[in-house]
XYZ file of C-alpha atoms in Angstrom:
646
model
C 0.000 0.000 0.000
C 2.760 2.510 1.006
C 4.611 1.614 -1.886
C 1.935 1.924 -4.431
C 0.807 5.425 -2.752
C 4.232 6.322 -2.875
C 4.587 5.868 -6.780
C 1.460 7.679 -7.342
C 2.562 10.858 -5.485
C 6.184 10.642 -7.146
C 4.277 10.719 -10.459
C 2.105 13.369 -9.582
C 5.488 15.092 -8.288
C 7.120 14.970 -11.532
C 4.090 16.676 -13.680
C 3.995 19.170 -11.516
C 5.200 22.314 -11.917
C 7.108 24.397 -9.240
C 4.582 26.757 -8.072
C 1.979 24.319 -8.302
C 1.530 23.968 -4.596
C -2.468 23.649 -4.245
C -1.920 20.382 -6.678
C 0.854 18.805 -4.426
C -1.225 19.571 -1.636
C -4.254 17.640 -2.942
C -1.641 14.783 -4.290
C -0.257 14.849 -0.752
C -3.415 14.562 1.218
C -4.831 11.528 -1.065
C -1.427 9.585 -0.364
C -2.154 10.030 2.877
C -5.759 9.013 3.016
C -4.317 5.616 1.494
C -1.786 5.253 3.719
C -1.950 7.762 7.071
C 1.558 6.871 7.543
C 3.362 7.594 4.953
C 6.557 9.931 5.880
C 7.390 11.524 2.544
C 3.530 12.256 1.999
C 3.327 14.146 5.012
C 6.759 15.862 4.569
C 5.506 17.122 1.339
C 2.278 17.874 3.198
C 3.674 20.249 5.446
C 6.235 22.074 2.630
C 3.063 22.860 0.567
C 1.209 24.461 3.529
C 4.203 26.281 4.337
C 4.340 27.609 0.223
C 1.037 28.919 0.665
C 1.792 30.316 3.884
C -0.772 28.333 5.854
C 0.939 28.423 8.708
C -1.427 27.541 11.350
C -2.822 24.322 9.243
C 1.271 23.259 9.125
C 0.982 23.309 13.494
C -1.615 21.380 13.568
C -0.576 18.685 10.412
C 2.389 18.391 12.572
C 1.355 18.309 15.777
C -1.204 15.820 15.276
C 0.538 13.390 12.814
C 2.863 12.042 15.344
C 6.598 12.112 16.824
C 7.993 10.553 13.872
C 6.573 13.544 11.282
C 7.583 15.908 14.180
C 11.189 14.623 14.049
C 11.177 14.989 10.235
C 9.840 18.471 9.315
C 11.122 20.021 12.924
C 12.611 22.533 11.061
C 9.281 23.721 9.025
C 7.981 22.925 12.420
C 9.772 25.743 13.972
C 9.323 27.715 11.349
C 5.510 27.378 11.202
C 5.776 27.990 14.719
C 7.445 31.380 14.600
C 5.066 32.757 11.713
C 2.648 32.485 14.059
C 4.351 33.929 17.350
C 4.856 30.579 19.106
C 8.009 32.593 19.176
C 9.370 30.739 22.242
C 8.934 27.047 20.924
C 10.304 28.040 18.168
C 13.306 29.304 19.477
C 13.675 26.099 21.304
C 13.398 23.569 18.334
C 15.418 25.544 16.362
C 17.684 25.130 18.967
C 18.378 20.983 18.835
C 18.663 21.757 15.293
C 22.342 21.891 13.715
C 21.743 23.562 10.331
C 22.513 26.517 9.354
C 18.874 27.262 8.441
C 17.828 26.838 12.240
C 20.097 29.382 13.359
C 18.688 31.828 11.063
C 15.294 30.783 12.639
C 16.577 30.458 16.060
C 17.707 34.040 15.518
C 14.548 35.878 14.108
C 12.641 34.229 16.942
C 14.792 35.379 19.872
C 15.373 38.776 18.101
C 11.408 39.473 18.256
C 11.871 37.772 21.854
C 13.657 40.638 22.459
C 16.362 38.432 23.757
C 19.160 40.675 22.429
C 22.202 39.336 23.660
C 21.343 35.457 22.634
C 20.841 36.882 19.169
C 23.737 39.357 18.712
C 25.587 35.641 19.347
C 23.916 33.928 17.007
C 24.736 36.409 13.999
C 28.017 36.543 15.115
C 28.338 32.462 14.809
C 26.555 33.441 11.337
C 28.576 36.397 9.747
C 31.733 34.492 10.650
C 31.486 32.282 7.153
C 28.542 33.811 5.333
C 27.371 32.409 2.370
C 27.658 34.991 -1.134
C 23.455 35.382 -0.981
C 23.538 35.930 2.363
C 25.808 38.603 3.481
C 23.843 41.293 2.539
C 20.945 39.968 4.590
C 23.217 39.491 7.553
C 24.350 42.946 7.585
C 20.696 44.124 7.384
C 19.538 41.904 10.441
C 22.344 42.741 12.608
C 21.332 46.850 12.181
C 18.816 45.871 13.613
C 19.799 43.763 16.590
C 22.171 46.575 17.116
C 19.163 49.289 17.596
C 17.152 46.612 18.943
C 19.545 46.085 21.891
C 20.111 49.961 22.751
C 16.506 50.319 22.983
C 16.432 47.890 25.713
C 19.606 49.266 27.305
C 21.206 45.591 27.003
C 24.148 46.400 25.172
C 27.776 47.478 26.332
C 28.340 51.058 26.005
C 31.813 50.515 24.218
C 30.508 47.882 21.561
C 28.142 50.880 20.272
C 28.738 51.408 16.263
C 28.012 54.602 14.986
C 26.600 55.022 11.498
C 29.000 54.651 8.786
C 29.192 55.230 5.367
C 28.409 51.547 4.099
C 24.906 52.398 6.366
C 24.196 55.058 3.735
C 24.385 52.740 0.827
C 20.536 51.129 0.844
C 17.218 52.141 2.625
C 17.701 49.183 5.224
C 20.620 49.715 6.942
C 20.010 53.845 7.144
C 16.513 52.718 8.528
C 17.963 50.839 11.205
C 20.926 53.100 12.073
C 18.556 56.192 12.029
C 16.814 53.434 14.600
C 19.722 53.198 16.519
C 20.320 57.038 16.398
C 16.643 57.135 17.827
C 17.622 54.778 20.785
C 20.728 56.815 21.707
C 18.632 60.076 21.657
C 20.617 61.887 18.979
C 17.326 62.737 17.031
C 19.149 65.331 14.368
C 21.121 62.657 13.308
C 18.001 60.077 12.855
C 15.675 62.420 10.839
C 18.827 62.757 8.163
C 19.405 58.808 8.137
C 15.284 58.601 7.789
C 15.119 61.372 4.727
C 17.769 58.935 3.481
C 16.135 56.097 3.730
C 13.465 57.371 2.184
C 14.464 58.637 -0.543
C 16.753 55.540 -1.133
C 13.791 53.492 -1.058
C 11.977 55.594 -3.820
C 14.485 55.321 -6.168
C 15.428 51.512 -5.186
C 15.228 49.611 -9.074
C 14.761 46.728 -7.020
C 10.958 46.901 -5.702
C 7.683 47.112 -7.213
C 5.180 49.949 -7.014
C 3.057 48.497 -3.890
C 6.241 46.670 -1.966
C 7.565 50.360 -1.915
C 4.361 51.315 -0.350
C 5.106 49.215 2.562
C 8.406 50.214 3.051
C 7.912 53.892 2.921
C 5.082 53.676 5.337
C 7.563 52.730 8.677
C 10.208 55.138 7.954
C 7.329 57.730 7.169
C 5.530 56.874 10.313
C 9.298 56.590 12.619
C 9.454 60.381 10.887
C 6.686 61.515 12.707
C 8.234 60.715 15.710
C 11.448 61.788 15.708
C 10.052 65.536 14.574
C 7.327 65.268 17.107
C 10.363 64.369 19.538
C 12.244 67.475 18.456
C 8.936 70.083 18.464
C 8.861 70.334 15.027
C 4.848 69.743 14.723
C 4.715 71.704 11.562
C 6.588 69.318 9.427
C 5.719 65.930 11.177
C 1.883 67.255 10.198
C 3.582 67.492 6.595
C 4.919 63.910 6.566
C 1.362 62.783 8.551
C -0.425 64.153 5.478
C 1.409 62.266 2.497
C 0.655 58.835 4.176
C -2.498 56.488 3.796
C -2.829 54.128 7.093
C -5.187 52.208 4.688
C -1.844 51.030 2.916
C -0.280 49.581 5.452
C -0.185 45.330 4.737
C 0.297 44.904 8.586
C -1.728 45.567 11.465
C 1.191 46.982 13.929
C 2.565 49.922 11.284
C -1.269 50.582 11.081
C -1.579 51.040 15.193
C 1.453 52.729 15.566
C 0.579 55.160 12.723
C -2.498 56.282 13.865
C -1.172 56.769 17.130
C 1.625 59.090 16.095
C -0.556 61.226 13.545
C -2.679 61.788 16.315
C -0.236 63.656 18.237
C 0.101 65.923 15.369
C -3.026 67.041 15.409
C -4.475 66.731 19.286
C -8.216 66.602 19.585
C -9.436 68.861 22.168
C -12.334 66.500 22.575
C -11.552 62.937 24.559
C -13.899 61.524 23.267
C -13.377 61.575 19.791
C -9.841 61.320 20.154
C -10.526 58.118 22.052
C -12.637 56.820 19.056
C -9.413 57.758 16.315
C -7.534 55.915 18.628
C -9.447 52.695 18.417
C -10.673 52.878 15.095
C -7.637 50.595 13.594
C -8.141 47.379 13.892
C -6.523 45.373 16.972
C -3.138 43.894 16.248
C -2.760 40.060 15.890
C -0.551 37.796 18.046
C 1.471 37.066 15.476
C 2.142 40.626 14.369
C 3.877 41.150 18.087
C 4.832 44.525 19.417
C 7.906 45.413 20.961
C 8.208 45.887 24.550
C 9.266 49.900 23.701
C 6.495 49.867 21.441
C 3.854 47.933 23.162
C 4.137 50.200 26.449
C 3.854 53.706 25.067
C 1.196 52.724 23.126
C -1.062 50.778 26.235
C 0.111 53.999 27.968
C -1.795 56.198 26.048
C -4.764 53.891 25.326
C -5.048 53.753 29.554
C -4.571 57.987 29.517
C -7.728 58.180 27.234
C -9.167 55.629 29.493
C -8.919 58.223 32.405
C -9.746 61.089 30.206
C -13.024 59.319 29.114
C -13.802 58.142 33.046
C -13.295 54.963 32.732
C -12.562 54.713 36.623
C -13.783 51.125 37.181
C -12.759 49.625 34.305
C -9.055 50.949 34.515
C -8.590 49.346 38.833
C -10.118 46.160 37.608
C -7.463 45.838 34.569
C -4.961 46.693 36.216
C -5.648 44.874 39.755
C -5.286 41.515 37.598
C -2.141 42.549 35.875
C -0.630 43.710 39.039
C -0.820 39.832 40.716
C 0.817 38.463 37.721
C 4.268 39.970 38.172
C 6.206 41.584 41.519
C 5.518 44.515 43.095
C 9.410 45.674 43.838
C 9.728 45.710 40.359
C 11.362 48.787 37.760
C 10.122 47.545 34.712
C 8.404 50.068 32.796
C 5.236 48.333 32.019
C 4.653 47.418 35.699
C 5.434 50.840 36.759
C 2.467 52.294 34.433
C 0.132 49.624 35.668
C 0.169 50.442 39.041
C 0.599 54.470 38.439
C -2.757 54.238 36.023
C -4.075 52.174 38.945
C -3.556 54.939 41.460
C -4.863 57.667 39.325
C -7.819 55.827 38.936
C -8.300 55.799 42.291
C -7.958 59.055 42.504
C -10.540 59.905 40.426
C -7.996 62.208 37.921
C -7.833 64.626 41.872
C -4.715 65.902 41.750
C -3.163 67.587 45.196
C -3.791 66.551 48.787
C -7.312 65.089 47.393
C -5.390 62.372 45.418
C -2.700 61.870 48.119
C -5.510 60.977 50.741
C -7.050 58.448 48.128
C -4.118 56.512 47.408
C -2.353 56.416 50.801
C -4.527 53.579 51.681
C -3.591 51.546 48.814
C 0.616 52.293 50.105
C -0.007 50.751 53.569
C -1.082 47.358 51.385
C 1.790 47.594 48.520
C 4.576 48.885 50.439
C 6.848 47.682 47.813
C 5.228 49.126 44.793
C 7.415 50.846 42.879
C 5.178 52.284 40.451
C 2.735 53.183 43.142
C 5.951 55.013 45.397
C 6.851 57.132 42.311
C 3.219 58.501 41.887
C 3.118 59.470 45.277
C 6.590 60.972 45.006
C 5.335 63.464 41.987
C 2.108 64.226 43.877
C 3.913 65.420 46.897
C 6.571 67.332 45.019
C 3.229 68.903 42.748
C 2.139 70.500 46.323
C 5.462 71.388 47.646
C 5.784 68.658 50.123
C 9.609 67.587 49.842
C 10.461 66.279 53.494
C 7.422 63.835 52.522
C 8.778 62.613 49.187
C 11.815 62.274 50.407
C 11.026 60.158 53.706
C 8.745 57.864 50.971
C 11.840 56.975 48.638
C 13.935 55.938 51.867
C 11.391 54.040 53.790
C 11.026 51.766 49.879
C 14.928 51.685 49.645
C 15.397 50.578 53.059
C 13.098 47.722 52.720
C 14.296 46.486 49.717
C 15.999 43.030 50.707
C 19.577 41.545 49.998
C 18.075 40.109 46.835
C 17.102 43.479 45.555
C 20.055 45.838 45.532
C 20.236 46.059 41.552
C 16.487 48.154 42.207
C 17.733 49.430 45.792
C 20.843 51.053 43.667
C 19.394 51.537 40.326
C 20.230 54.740 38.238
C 16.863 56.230 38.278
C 15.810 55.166 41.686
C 19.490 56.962 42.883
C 18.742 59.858 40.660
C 15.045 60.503 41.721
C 16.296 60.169 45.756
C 19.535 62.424 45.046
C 17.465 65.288 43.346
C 14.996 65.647 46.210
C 17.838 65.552 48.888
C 19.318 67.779 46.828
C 16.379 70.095 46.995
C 16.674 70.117 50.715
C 19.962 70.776 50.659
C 21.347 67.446 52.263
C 24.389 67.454 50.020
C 26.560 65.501 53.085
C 23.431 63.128 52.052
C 23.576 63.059 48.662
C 27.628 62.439 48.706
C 27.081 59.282 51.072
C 24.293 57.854 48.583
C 26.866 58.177 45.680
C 29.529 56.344 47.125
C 27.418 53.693 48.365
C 25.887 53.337 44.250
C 29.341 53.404 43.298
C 30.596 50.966 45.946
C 28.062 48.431 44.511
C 28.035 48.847 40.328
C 31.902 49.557 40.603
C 32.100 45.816 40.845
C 29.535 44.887 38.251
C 29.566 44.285 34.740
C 28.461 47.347 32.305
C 28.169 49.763 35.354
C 26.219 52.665 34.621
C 28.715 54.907 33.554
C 27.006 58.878 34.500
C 25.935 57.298 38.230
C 30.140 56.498 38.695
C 30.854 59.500 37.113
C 29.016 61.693 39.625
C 30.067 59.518 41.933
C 33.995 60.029 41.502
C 33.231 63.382 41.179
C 31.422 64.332 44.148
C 33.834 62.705 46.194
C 36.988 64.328 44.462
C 35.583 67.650 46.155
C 35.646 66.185 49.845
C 38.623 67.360 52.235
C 38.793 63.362 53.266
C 41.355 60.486 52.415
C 39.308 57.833 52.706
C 37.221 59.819 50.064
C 39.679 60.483 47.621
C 40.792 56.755 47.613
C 37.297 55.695 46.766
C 36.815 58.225 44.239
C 40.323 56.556 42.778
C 39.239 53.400 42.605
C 35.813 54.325 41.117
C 37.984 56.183 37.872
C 39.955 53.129 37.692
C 36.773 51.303 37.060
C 35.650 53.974 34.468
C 38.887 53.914 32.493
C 38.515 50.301 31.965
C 35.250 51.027 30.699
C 35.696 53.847 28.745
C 39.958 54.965 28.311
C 39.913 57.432 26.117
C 37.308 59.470 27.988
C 38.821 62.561 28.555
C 36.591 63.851 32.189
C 37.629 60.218 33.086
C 41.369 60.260 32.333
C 41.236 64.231 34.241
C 38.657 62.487 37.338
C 41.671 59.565 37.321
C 44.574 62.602 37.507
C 43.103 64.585 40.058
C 42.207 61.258 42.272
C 45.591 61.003 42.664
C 46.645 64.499 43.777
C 47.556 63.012 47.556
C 49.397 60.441 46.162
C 52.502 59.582 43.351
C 51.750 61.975 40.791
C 54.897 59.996 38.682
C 52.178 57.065 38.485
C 49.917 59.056 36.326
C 51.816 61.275 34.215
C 51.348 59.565 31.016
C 47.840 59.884 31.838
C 48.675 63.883 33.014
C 50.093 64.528 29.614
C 47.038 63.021 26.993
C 45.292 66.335 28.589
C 45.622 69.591 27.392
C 48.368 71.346 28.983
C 47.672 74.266 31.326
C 49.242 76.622 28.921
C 47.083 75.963 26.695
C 44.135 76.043 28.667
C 45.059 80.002 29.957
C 46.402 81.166 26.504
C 44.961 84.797 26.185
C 44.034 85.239 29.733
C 45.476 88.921 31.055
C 46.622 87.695 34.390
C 47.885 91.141 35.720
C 44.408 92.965 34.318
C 42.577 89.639 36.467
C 44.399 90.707 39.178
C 43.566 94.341 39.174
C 40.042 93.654 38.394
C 40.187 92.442 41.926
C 37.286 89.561 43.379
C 34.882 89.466 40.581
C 31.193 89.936 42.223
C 27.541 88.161 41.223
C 25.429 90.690 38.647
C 22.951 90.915 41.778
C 25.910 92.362 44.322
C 26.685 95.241 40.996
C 23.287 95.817 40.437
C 22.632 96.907 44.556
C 26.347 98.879 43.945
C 25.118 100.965 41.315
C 21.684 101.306 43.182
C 23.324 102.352 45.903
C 26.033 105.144 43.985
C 22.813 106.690 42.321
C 21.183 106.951 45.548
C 24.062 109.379 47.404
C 24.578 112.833 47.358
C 27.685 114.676 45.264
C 30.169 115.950 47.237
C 29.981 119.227 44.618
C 26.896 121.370 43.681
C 26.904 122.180 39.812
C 31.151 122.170 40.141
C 31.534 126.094 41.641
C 33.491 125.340 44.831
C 30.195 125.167 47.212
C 29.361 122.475 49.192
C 25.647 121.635 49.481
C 25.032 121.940 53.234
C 23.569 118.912 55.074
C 19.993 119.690 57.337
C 20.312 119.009 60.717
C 18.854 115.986 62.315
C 15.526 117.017 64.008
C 15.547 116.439 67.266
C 13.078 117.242 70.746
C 14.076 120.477 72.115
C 14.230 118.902 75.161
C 16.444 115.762 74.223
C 19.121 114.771 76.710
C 21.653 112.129 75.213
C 22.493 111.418 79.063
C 19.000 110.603 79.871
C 17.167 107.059 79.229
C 14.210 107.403 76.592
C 11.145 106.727 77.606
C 10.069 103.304 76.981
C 6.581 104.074 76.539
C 7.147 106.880 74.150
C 5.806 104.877 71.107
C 2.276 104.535 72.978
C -0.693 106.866 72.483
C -0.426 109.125 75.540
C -3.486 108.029 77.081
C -2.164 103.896 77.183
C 0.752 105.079 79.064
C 1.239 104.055 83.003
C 1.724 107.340 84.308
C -1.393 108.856 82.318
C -3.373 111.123 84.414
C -6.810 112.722 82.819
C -6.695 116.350 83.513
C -8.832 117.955 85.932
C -12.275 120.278 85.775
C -13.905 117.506 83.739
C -16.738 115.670 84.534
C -16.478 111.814 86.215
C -18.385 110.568 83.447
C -16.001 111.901 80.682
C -13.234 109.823 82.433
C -12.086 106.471 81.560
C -15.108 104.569 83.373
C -17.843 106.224 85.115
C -21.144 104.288 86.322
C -23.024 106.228 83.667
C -20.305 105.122 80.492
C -22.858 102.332 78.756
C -21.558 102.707 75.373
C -19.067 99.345 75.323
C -19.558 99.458 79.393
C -21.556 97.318 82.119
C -24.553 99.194 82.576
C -25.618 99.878 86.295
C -28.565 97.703 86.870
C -29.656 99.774 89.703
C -30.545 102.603 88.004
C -33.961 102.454 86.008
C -36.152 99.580 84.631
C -35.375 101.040 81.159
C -32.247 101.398 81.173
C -32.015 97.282 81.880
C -34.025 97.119 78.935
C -31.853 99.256 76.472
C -28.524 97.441 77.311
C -29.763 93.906 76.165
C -31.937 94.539 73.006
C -29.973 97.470 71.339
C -25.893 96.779 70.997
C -23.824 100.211 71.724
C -26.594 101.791 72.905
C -26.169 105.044 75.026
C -27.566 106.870 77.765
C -27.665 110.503 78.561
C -27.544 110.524 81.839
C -28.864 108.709 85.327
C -32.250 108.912 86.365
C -32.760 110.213 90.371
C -36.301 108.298 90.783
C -36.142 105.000 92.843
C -37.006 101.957 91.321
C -40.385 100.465 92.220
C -41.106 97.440 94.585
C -42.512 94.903 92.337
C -44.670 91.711 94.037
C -43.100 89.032 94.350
């Protein structure tokens, strides 16, 4: 039976034609209805699939046709498997496969794992003996790697390749160094690698009308972001309006698109701006974002959430994706979770209204990063400092021994130096850089600016102990980077205690002092005395316009000065009266004069007028003082008060 099935799908085979693939695949499935086991029938199964990119269908042909077929087609297994974003299976099979072909699938799939140092491997393995067809493709992929890997901050500073003139040469490889340009921050330098993509790719002899469609439509859309990036809305609005999102053959360019041509033009109206947002259709799983892509974008899909009240809707979300992954956490997409979570709370309150509403959610996520750094910007927002800052040390402080890469991360030590900083703790501050230092010093890629600051801010203490840490810090950094120049100086002056013989061949790669004061007037310095701040010349010349010339109008006379006016009593022997600032009648030895009625004096019986009124004297009187306020009387009736009964 095999046999005879086998025959008939060799003949069919061999009257095929090439591209034929919907033929081999109905040869192919009536060999195996015959004969379900038949290896070569469902090897040539799966390859058609795969031709008509039917990826899915190859999974499950494979999957269900048994370990044998598995072992046979593993690599259109893997392949199959990565089409569809199985990217982690993939990667694996690929793995226990020694072919040259599984590397290059092995590689793809870690690449859009965003396993960046795996892959960088793998095309190194690769480009060592490239094949003629493949070098150019090589070059291409690792461009991208390359940008790929200083997006995610996993590569080593001094590895970095700048663009070179060989990037220039197609639309590719200035598209991924203007990516890499992107990554690094230097913008100016990515929007002329993106014009030249672009207009590379026009003029490329090499693709048809609609395939340069879809390659215009990434760098156009990576253009609106870099000039958005710079403030240059007029002409990303320009680029926004020579693109079609209807063009694009992928879902992700589409979502990304629309995202960044809304920026150009921001709707004052949430609503609508919420519906522009959504109105592309949601990208599939095997069309994968990057993590530097996906978060932005769920970041500003959650910000229209809370502009369009979605309260409920936004704690719920992110409550779930919260108990999936740590608390004491810095990665970025956990950090927006629980921030969106908090402001949701909050009710979009900003102030001590949001502070009160989210405290209670602190005292159950200590640990919450993302949570601690909301809190932090709310407190700064109303001026509270000593509170921000007593937040950020009670989270560092209970970070455990297992979490001192977070406890001493860059940002974390930035955010906590800035605010002691603002209180002007800089004995603070100095201690919290050496201890940063003191733990990345011995680490692999150290962050280079937090040891930098670090060896710097100790070079300006008075202390030995000090200035031997600060030299073993620019010891570290010279290893890291030598021909820094603020590194080879930090290294010099570390050592200004010490043997100054062991670093004079680093003394002399720096400019020379003579140099340095070439065209300085030292004796005109000098007689220019202590230079003083524009605010201490300002009150001098305030204070020169305010005084008198010595000379009237320049004929000889000298303007003559009033006297000081003083009592014609005044003794300068005798003690002034302490009083003398009080009205005369406050004053202890105040006496009224005489001749004047008792009533006119401070506090006769018959004073009502702010006074206790005399009971005693009428019935009417009584009745005056406690229905009319500041009523007065004229005088004080002589006629006795009648006996009422009792």
């Amino acid at each position: 039976m095999a046999t005879s099935s086998l025959s008939s799908l060799s003949s069919i085979l061999k009257k095929s034609s090439l591209d034929d693939h919907d033929q081999i695949l109905d040869a192919s499935n009536r060999s195996l209805k015959s004969s379900p086991s038949d290896l070569q029938a469902h090897q040539v199964k799966t390859v058609a699939l795969l031709k008509l990119d039917r990826y899915e269908e190859v999974v499950k042909h494979v999957e269900s046709a048994g370990e044998d077929v598995r072992k046979a087609v593993s690599l259109e297994y893997a392949y199959a498997l990565y089409k569809i974003g199985r990217l982690s299976e993939a990667a694996d099979i690929a793995s226990s496969i020694k072919t040259r072909g599984a590397q290059h699938i092995e590689a793809q799939a870690r690449y859009r794992l965003e396993e960046a140092t795996s892959t960088s491997k793998l095309y190194k393995i690769l480009r060592s003996e490239p094949a003629d067809w493949e070098e150019y493709d090589l070059r291409v992929n690792q461009g991208a790697i390359d940008a790929q890997a200083q997006w995610l901050g996993a590569v080593d500073p001094k590895s970095i390749r700048k663009p070179a003139r060989e990037d220039l040469e197609a639309f590719e490889t200035a598209y991924n160094a203007a990516c890499g340009s992107i990554a690094r921050g230097e913008l100016g330098q990515a929007e002329v690698l993106l014009r030249r993509a672009k207009e590379l790719c026009r003029h490329s002899e090499d693709l048809t009308d609609q395939q340069k469609l879809d390659e215009l439509l990434p760098i156009a859309v990576q253009q609106i972001y870099v000039l958005l990036s710079q403030g240059k809305e007029a002409e990303a609005d320009q680029v926004a309006s020579e693109i079609n999102l209807q063009d694009a053959s992928d879902a992700s360019t589409q979502k990304i698109g629309q995202n960044n041509m809304l920026l150009t033009k921001p709707l004052d109206n949430p609503f609508l701006a919420y519906k522009a947002f959504t109105s592309t259709k949601e990208i599939p799983s095997h069309d994968k974002l990057f993590s530097f892509q996906s978060i932005p974008l769920a970041s500003n899909k959650t910000t229209l959430d809370l502009q369009n009240f979605k309260f409920d809707g936004i704690v719920s979300f992110t409550a779930q994706a919260s108990t999936k992954k740590p608390s004491s956490t810095l990665d970025p997409g956990t950090i927006l979770t629980s921030s969106f979570q908090a402001m949701a709370r909050a009710r979009n309150e900003t102030g001590r209204a949001a502070i009160k509403k989210i405290l209670p959610d602190l005292q159950k996520r200590p640990r919450d990063a993302g949570l601690v750094l909301t809190l932090v910007q709310l407190y700064i927002l109303v001026g509270d400092t000593s509170s921000a800052v007593e937040l950020v040390q009670t989270f560092l402080q209970d970070l455990g021994v297992s979490e001192q890469d977070i406890r001493f991360n860059p940002t974390l030590v930035s955010l906590y130096i800035a605010l002691l900083k603002q209180r002007g703790q800089k004995s603070r501050v100095k201690q919290e850089l050496a201890k940063a230092a003191s733990y990345w010093r011995t680490k692999a890629n150290p962050p280079i600016r937090l040891l930098s600051a670090a060896g710097i801010s100790l070079l300006e203490s008075q202390n030995p102990e000090e200035t031997r840490e600060a030299m073993v810090i620019f010891e570290k950094l010279q290893e890291e980077q030598p021909a820094d120049r603020a590194t080879i100086a930090g290294y010099v002056a570390s050592h200004v205690n010490g043997d100054l013989s062991a670093v004079q061949g680093d003394a002399d790669k720096l400019t020379p002092t003579e140099e340095l004061i070439r065209g300085i007037d030292v004796d005109a310095l000098e007689k220019a005395g202590i230079p003083q701040s524009s605010n201490a010349l300002a009150i001098a010349q305030l204070g020169r316009t305010r005084k008198r010339k010595a000379i009237d109008g320049g004929n000889g006379k000298r303007k003559r000065q009033r006297a000081s006016k003083l009592p014609k009593d005044y003794d300068a022997s005798k003690k002034p009266d302490p009083e003398r600032w009080m009205p005369m009648k406050d004053r202890s030895y105040y006496r009224p004069p005489k001749g004047k009625r008792k009533g006119k004096r401070g506090g006769g019986d018959d004073k009502t007028q702010g006074g206790v009124v005399n009971e005693d004297l009428n019935i009417d009187a009584r009745a005056t003082a406690t229905s009319v306020t500041g009523g007065a009387s004229g005088g004080s009736s002589k006629k006795k008060k009648a006996k009422g009964k009792k």
